CSV table of C-alpha atoms in Angstrom, one decimal:
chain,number,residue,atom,x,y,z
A,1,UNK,CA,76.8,-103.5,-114.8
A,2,UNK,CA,73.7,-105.6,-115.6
A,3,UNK,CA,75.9,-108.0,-112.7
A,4,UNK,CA,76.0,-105.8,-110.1
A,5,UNK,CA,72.7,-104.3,-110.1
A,6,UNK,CA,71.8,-107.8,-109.8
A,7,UNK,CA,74.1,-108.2,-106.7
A,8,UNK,CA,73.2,-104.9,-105.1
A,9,UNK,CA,69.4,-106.1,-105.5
A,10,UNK,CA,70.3,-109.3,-103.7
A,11,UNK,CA,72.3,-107.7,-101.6
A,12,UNK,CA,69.5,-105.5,-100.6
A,13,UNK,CA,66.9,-108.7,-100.8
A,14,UNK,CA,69.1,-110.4,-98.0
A,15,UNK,CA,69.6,-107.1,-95.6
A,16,UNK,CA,66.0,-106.2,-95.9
A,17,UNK,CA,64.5,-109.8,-95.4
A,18,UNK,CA,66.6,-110.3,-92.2
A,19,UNK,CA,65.1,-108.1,-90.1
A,20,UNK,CA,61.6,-108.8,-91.6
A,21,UNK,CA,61.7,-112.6,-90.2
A,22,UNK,CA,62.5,-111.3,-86.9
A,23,UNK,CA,59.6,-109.4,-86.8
A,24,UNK,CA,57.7,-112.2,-88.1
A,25,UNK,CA,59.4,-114.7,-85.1
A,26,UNK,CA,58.8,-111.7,-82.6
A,27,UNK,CA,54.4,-111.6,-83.8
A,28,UNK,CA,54.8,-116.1,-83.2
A,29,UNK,CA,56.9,-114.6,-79.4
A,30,UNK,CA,54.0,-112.7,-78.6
A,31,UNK,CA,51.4,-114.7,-79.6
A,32,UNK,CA,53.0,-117.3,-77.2
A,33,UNK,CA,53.7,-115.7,-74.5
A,34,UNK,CA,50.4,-113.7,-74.6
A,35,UNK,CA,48.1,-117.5,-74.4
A,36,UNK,CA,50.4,-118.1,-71.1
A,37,UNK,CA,49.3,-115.0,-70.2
A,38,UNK,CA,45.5,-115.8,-70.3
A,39,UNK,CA,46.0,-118.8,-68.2
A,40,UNK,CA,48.5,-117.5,-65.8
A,41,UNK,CA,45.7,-114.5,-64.9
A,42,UNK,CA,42.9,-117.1,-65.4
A,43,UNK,CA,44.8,-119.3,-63.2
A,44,UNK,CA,45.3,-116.4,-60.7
A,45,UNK,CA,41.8,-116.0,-60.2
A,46,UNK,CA,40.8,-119.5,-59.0
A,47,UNK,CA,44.2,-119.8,-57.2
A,48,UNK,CA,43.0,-116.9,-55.1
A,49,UNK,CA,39.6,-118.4,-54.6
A,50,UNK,CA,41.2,-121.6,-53.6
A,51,UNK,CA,43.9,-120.4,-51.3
A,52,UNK,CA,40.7,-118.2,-49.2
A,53,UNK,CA,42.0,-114.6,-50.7
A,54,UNK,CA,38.7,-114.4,-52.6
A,55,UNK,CA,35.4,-115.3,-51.9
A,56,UNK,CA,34.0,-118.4,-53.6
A,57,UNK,CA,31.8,-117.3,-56.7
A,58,UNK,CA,30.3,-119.9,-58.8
A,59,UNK,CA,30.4,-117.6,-62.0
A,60,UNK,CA,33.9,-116.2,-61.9
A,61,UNK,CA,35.0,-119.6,-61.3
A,62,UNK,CA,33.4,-121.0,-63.8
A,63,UNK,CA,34.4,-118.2,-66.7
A,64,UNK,CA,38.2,-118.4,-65.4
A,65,UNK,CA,37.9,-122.1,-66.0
A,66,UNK,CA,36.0,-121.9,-69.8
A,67,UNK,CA,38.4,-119.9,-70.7
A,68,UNK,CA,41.7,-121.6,-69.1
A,69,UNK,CA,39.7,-124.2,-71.3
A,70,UNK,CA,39.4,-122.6,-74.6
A,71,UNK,CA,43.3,-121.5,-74.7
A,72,UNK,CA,44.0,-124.9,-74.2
A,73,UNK,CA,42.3,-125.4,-77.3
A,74,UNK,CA,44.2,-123.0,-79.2
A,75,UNK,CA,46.3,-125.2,-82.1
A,76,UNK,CA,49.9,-124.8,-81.4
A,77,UNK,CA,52.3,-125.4,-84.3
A,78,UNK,CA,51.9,-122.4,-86.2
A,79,UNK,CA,52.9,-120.6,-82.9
A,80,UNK,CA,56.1,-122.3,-82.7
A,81,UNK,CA,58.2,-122.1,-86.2
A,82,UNK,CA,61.3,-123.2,-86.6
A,83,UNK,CA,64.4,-120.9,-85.7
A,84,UNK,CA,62.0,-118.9,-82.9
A,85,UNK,CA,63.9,-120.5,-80.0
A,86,UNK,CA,65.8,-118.8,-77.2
A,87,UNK,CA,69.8,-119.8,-78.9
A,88,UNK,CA,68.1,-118.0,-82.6
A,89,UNK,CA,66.3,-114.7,-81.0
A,90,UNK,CA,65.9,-112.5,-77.9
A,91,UNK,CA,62.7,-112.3,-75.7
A,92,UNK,CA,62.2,-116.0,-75.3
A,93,UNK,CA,63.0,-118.6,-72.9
A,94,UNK,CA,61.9,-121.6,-75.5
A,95,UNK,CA,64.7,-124.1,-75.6
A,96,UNK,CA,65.8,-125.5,-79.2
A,97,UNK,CA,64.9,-129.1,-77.6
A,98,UNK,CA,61.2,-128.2,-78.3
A,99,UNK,CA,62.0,-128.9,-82.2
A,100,UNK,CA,63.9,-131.7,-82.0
A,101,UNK,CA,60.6,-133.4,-79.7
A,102,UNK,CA,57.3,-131.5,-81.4
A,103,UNK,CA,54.9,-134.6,-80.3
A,104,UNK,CA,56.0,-135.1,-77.1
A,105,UNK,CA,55.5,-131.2,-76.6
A,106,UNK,CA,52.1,-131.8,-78.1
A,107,UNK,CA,51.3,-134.5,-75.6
A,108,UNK,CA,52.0,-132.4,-73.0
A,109,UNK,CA,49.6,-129.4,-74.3
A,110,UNK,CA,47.4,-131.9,-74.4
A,111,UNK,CA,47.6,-133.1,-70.8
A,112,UNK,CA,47.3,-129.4,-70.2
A,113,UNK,CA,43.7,-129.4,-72.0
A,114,UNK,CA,42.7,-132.6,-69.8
A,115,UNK,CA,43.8,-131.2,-67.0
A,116,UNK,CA,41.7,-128.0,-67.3
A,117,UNK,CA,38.7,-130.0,-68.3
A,118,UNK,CA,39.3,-131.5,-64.7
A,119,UNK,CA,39.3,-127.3,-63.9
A,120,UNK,CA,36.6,-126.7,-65.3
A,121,UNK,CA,34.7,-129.6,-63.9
A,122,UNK,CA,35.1,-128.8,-60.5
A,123,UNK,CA,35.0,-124.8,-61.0
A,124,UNK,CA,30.9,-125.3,-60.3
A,125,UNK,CA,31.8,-126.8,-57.2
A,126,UNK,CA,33.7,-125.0,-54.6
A,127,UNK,CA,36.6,-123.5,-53.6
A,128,UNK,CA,38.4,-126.8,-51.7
A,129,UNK,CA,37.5,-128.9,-55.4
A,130,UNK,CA,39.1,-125.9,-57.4
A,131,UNK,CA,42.1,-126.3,-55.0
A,132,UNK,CA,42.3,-130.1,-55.7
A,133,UNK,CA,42.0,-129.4,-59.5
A,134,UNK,CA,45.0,-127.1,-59.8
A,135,UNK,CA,47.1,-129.6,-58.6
A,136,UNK,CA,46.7,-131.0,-62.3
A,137,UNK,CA,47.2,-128.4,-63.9
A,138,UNK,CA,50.6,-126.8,-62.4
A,139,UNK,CA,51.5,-130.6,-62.7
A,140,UNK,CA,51.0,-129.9,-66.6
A,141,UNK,CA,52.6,-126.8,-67.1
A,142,UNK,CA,55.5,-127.9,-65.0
A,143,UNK,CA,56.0,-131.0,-66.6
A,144,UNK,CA,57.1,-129.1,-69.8
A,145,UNK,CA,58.9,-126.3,-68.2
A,146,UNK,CA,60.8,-129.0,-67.2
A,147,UNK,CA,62.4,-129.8,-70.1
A,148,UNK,CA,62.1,-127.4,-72.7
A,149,UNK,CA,61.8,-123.7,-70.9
A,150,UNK,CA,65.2,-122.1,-70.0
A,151,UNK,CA,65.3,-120.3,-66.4
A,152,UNK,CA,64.5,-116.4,-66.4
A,153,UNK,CA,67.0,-114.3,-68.3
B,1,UNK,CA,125.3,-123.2,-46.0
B,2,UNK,CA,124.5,-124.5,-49.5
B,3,UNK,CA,123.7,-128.2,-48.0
B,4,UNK,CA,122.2,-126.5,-45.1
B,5,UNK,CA,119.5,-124.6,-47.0
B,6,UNK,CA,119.5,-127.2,-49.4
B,7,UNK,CA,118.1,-129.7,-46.4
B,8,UNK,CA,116.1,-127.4,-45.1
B,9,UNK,CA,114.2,-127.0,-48.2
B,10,UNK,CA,113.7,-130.8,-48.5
B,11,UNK,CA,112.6,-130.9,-44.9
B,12,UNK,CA,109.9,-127.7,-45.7
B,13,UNK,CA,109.1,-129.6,-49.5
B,14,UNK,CA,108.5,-133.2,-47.4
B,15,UNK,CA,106.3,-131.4,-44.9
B,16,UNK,CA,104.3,-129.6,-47.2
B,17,UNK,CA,104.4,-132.7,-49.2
B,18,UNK,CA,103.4,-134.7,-45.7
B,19,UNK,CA,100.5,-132.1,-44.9
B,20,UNK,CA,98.8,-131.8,-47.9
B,21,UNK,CA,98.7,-136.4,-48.3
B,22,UNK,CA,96.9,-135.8,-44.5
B,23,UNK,CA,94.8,-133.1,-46.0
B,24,UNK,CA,93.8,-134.8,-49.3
B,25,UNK,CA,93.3,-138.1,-47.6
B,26,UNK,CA,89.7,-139.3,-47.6
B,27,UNK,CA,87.9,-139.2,-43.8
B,28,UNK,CA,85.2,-141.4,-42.9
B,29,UNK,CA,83.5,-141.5,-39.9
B,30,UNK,CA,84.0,-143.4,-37.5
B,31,UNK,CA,82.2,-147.1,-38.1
B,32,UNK,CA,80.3,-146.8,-35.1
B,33,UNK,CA,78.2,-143.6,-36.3
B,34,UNK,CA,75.0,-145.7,-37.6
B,35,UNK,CA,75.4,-148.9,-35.6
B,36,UNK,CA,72.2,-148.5,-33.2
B,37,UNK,CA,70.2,-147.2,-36.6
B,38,UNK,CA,67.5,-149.5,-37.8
B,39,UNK,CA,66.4,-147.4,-41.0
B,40,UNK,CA,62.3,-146.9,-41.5
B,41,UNK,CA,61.6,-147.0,-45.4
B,42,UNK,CA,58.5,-145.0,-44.9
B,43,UNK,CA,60.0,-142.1,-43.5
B,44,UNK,CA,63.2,-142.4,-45.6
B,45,UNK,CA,60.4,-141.7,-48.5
B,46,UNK,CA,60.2,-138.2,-47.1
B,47,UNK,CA,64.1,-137.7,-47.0
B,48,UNK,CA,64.5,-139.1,-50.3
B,49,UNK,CA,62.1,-136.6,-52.1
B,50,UNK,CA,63.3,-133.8,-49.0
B,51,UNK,CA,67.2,-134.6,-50.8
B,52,UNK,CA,66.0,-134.4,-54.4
B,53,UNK,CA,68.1,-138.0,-55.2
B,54,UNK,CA,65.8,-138.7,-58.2
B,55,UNK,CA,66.1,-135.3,-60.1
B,56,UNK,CA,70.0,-135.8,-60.8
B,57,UNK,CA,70.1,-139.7,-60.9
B,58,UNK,CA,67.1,-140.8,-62.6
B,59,UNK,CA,67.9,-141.5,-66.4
B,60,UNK,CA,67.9,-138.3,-68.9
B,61,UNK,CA,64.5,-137.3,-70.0
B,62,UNK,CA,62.3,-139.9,-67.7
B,63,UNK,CA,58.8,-138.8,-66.3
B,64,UNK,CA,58.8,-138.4,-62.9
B,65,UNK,CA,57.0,-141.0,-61.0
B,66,UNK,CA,56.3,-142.2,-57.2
B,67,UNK,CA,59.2,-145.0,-58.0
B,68,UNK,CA,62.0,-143.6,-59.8
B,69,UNK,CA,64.5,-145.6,-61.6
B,70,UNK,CA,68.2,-144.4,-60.2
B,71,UNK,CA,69.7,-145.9,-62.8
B,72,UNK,CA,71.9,-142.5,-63.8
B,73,UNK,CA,73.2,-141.4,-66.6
B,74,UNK,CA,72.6,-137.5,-66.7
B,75,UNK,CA,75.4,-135.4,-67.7
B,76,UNK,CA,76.4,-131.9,-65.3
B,77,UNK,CA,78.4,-129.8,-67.3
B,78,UNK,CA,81.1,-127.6,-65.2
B,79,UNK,CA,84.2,-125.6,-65.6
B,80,UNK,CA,86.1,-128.5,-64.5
B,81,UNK,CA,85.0,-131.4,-67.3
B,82,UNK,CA,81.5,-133.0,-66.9
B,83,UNK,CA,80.0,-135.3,-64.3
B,84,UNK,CA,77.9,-138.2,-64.9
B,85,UNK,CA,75.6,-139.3,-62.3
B,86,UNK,CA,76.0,-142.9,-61.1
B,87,UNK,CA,73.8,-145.8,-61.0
B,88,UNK,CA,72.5,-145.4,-57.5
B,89,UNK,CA,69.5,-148.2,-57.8
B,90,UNK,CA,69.0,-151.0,-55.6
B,91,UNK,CA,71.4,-153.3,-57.6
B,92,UNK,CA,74.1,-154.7,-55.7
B,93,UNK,CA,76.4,-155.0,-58.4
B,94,UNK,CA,75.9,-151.9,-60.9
B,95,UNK,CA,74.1,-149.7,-57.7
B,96,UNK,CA,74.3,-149.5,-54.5
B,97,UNK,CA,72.3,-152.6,-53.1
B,98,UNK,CA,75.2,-154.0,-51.1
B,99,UNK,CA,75.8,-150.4,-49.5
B,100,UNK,CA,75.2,-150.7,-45.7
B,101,UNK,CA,74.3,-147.7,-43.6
B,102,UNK,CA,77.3,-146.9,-42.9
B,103,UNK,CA,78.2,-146.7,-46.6
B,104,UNK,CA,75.5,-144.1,-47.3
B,105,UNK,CA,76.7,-142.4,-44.3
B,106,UNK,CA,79.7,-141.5,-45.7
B,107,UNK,CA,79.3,-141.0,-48.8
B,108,UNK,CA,76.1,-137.8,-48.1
B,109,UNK,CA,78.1,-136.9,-45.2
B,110,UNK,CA,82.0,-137.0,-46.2
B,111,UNK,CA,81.8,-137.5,-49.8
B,112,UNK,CA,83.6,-140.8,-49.6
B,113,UNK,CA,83.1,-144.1,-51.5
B,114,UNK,CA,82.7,-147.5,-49.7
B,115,UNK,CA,86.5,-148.4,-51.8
B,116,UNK,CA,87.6,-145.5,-49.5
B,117,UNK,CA,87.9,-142.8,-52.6
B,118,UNK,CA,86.7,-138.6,-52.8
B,119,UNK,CA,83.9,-138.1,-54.9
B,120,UNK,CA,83.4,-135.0,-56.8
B,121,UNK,CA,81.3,-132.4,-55.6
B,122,UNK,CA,78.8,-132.3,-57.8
B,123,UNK,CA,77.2,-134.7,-55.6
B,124,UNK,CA,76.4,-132.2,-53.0
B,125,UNK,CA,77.6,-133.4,-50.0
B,126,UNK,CA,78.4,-130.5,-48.4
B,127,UNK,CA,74.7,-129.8,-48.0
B,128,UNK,CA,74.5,-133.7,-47.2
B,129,UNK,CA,76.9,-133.2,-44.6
B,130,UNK,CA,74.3,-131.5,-41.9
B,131,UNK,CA,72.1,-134.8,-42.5
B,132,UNK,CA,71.3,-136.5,-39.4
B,133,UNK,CA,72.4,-140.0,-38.8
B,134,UNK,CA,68.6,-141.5,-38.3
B,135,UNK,CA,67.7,-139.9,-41.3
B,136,UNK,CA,70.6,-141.7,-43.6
B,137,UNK,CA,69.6,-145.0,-42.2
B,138,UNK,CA,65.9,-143.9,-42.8
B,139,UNK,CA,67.0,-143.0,-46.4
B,140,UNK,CA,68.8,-146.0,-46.9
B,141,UNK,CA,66.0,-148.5,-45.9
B,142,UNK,CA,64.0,-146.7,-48.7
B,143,UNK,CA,66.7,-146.6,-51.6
B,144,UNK,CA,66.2,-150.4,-51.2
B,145,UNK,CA,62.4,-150.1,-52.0
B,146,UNK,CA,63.4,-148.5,-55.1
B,147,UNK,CA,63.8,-150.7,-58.4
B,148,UNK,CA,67.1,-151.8,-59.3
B,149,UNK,CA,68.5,-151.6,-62.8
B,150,UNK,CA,71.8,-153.4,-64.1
B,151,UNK,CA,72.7,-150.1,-66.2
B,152,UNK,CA,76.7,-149.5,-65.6
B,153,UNK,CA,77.3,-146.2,-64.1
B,154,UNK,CA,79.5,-144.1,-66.8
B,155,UNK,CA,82.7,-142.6,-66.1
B,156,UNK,CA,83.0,-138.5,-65.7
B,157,UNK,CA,84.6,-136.6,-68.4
B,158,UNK,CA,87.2,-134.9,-66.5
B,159,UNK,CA,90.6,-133.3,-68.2
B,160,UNK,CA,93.8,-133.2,-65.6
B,161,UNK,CA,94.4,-132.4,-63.0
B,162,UNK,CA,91.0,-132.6,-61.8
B,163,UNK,CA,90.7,-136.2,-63.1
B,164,UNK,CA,92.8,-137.2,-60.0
B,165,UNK,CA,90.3,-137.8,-57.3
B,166,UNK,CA,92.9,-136.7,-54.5
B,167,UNK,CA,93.0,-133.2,-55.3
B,168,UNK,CA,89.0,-133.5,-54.4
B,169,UNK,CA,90.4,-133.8,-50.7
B,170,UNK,CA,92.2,-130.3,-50.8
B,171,UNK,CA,88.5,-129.2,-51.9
B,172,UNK,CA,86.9,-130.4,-49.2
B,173,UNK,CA,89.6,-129.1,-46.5
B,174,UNK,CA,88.6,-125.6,-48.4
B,175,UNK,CA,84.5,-126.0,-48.3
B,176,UNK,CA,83.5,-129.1,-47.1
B,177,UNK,CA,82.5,-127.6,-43.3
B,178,UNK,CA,79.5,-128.9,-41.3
B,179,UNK,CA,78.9,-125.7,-39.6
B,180,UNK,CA,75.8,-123.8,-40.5
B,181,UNK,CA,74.9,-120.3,-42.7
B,182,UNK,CA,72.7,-118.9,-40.5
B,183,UNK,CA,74.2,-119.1,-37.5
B,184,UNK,CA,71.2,-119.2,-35.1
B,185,UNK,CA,67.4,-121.0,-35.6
B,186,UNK,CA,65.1,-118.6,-33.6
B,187,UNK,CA,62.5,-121.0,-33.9
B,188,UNK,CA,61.7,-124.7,-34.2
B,189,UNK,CA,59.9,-124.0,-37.6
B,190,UNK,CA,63.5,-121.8,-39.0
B,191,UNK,CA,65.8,-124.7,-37.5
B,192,UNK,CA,63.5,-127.1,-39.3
B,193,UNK,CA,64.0,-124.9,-42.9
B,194,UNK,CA,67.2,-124.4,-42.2
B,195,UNK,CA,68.3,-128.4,-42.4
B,196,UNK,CA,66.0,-128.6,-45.1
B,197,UNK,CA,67.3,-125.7,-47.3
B,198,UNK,CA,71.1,-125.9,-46.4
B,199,UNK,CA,71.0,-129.9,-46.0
B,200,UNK,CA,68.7,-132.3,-47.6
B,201,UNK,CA,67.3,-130.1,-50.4
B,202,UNK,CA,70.6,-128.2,-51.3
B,203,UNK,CA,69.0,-125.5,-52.4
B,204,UNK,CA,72.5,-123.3,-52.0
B,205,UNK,CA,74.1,-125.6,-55.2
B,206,UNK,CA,72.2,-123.1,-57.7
B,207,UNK,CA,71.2,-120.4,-55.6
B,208,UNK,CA,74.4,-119.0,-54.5
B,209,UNK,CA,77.5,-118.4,-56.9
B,210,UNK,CA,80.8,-120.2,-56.9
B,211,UNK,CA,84.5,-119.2,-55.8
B,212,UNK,CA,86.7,-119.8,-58.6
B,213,UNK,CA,87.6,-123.2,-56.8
B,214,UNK,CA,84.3,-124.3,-57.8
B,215,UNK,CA,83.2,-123.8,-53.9
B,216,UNK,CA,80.2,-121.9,-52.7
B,217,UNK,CA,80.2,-118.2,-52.1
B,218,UNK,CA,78.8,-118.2,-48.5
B,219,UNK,CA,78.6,-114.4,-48.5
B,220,UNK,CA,76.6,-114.4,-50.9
B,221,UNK,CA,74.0,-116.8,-49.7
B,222,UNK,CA,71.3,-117.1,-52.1
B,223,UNK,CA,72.1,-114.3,-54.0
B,224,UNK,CA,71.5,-116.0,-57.3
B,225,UNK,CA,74.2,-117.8,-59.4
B,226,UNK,CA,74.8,-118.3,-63.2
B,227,UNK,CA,72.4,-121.1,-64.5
B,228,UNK,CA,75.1,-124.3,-64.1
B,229,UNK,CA,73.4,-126.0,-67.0
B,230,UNK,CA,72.4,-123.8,-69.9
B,231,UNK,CA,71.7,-120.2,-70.4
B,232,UNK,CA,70.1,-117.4,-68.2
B,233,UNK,CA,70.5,-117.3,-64.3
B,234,UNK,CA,69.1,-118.9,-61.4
B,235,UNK,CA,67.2,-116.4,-59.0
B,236,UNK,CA,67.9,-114.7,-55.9
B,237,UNK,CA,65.6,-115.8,-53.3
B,238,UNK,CA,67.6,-114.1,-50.6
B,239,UNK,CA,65.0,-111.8,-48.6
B,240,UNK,CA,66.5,-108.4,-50.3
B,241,UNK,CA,65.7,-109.9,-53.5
B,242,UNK,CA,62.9,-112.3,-53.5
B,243,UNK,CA,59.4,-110.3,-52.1
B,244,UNK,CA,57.4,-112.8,-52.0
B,245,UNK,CA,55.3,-113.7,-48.6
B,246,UNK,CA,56.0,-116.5,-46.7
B,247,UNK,CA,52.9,-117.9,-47.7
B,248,UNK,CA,53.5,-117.0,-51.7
B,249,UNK,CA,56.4,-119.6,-51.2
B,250,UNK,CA,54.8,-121.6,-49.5
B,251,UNK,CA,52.2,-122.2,-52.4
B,252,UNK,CA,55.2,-121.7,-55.0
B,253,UNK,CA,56.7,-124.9,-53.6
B,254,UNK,CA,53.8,-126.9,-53.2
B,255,UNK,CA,52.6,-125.9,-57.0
B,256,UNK,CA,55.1,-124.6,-58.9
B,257,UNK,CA,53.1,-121.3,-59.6
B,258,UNK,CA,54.3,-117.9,-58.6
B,259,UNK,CA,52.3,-115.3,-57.1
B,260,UNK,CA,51.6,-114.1,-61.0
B,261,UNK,CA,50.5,-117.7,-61.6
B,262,UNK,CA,53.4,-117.7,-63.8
B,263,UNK,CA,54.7,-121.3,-63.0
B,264,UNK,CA,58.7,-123.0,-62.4
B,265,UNK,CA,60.8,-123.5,-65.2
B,266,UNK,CA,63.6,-125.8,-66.0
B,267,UNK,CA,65.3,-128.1,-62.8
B,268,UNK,CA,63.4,-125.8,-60.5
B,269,UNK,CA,60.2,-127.2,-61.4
B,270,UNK,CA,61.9,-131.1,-60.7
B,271,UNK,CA,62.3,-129.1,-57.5
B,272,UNK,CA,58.8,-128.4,-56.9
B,273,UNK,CA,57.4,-131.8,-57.6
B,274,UNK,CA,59.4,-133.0,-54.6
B,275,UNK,CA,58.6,-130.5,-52.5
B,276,UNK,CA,55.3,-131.0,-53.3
B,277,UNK,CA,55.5,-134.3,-51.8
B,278,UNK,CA,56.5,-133.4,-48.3
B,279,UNK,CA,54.5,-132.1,-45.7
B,280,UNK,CA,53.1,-128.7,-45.8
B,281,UNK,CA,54.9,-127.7,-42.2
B,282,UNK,CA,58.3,-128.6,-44.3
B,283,UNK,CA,57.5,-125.9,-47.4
B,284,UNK,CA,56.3,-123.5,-44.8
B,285,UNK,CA,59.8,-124.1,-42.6
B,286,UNK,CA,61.8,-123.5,-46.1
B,287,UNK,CA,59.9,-120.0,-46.5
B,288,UNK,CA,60.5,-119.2,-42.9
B,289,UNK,CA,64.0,-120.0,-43.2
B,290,UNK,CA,64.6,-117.6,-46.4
B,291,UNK,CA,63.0,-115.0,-44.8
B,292,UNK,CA,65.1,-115.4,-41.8
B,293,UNK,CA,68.8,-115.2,-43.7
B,294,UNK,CA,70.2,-111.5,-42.6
């Protein structure tokens, strides 16, 4: 009797705990996917500036830029655990590969912060140098969608 | 009447047998095709990056750079067994450094080696197949810019029958056709996309899903396509299906961001990185062209 309380209770432990990491993987998804967020609208705003949609402003620029700056800065790892890739759960495009190369992946966030700097540099400038300095950047995003981002769903 | 049918039958089986040895045989062109071409390197540059060469034959897992090293190596995964990409450096004995123009010539436009075989198709020569002859000699003059590296190329991975490079040439009778998709070019700038899109830069090889036979389905040009190398799907960027302005691809192409400033993903953004090294008229001749397809 003593036995099989024992295995219900484990039992129990493994069906409840199941779902419970997924949640936890889905809060890491989120937070992921919500920093690429923050740049892609950031980026939006000085793409539109450079490509002549929207008027030059020195300020917008310049805030876009910060904070394309400060998400750079965000530390990745604890964003990205183990198991939270596209073959283990739904809602993500992040291919296993990213574990099996975590420092290469962390050189290329970091070419992603100098790149912005560059952004960020030029954002005081004017529309034609924020043009030039995006070429960087997409340059840095792309080079790790390259290799470790799966095509849309 | 026994014999009779019996001969008859032979005759139908040797015909049969006859037709399909001239159909499978390899067809080059004729030698004369590139004799007047002296290739320029410089504008072969263009081609080369135009064609995508480096993004299948460059080593797995290299950075991209202004001199790629074609050394091969990169495995395509199919229904019919896996292709490895050849060495196709500058070295005369492991690449193609002895190839003369003529070589090239056949092998972009007819799929056929310089020993005379059928290559697979996962070397897209029926996009290569619309190139025009100055711009193989062009291409070839650069290739020979490019470093050389003595890394043998690897053999594919191919289970029978498709391990026996004949049957290739009943493929080709089926798909390998040098007429166009969309049928007429209103405008220089749509003719221009058009040899871009459905030659050199083969966009149709992803984009558009397969026949059974491994061909492409040309009624449903660009209509998206499983993903050949992994999970998910490769878009539709057929004009019902992709919204985007002429202009949105345009900058897509030449940055790799979307109009969300979301930004490419997987081979597409290998893709992008030569696009963005052609001229600006040529990425705005690719969006004219997609928004042209009926």
């Amino acid at each position: 009797m003593k036995r099989l309380s024992l295995a219900l209770a484990v039992a129990a432990f493994g069906f409840a705990s199941a779902p419970a990491f997924a949640q936890g993987f889905s809060g890491h998804v989120k937070a992921r996917q919500g920093q690429f967020r923050v740049l892609a609208i950031n980026l939006g705003i000085l793409g539109s500036i450079a490509k002549g949609e929207t008027p030059y402003d020195a300020a917008t620029a310049q805030a876009a830029a910060d904070t394309i700056v400060a998400v750079s800065m965000i530390n990745q790892p604890p964003l990205w655990p183990a198991g939270s890739d596209n073959m283990a759960i739904e809602g993500t495009r992040a291919l296993p590969v990213i574990w099996e190369n975590m420092a290469d992946v962390g050189a290329k966030w970091g070419a992603l912060g100098e790149a912005a700097k560059g952004l960020q540099a030029a954002a005081g400038t004017d529309a034609a140098a924020i043009g030039a300095a995006l070429g960087p950047v997409g340059g840095a995003c792309k080079a790790c969608h390259d290799t470790y981002r799966a095509p849309q769903g | 009447m026994p014999l009779k049918l019996l001969k008859s039958l032979t005759a139908t089986a040797l015909a049969v047998g006859a037709l399909g040895w001239v159909v499978t045989r390899p067809m080059p062109l004729p030698a004369s095709s590139f004799d007047v071409l002296a290739g320029d390197a410089a504008k072969g540059e263009a081609v080369f990056w135009a064609a995508g060469c480096a993004s299948c034959h460059t080593a797995p897992g290299v950075e991209e750079t202004e001199e790629p090293v074609l050394q091969g190596g990169q495995a395509f995964a199919s229904p019919f067994g896996t292709f490895h990409a050849p060495n196709i450096s500058a070295d005369p004995v492991f690449g193609i450094g002895n190839w003369s123009v003529a070589d090239l010539g056949n092998a972009l436009l007819r799929g056929v080696s310089p020993e005379g075989h059928h290559y697979y198709p996962a070397f897209p020569y029926t996009a290569y197949t619309h190139m025009q002859p100055a711009d193989v000699a062009d291409l070839h003059a650069f290739l020979l810019t490019l470093p050389a590296s003595a890394t043998p190329s690897q053999p594919h991975d191919m289970p029978f029958p498709f391990n026996i490079r004949r049957s290739n040439g009943a493929w080709k009778w089926l798909y390998l056709r040098g007429d166009w998709v969309l049928k007429t070019a209103d405008t220089p700038e749509v003719e221009r996309g058009r040899y871009v899109v459905e030659g050199l830069a083969h966009c149709a090889e992803c984009h558009t899903p397969r026949t059974p036979l491994g061909g492409l389905d040309v009624k449903n040009w660009m209509k998206g396509a499983p993903n050949p190398s992994g999970p998910g799907r490769i878009p539709a960027i057929h004009p019902d299906d992709l919204k985007w302005t002429e202009a949105e691809i345009a900058y897509y192409l030449e940055t790799g961001f979307t109009p969300d400033f979301d930004s490419a993903g997987g081979h597409m953004a290998r893709v992008v990185s030569n696009f963005a090294r052609l001229p600006k008229s040529d990425r705005e001749a690719v969006a004219a062209y997609l928004k042209a397809l009926p």
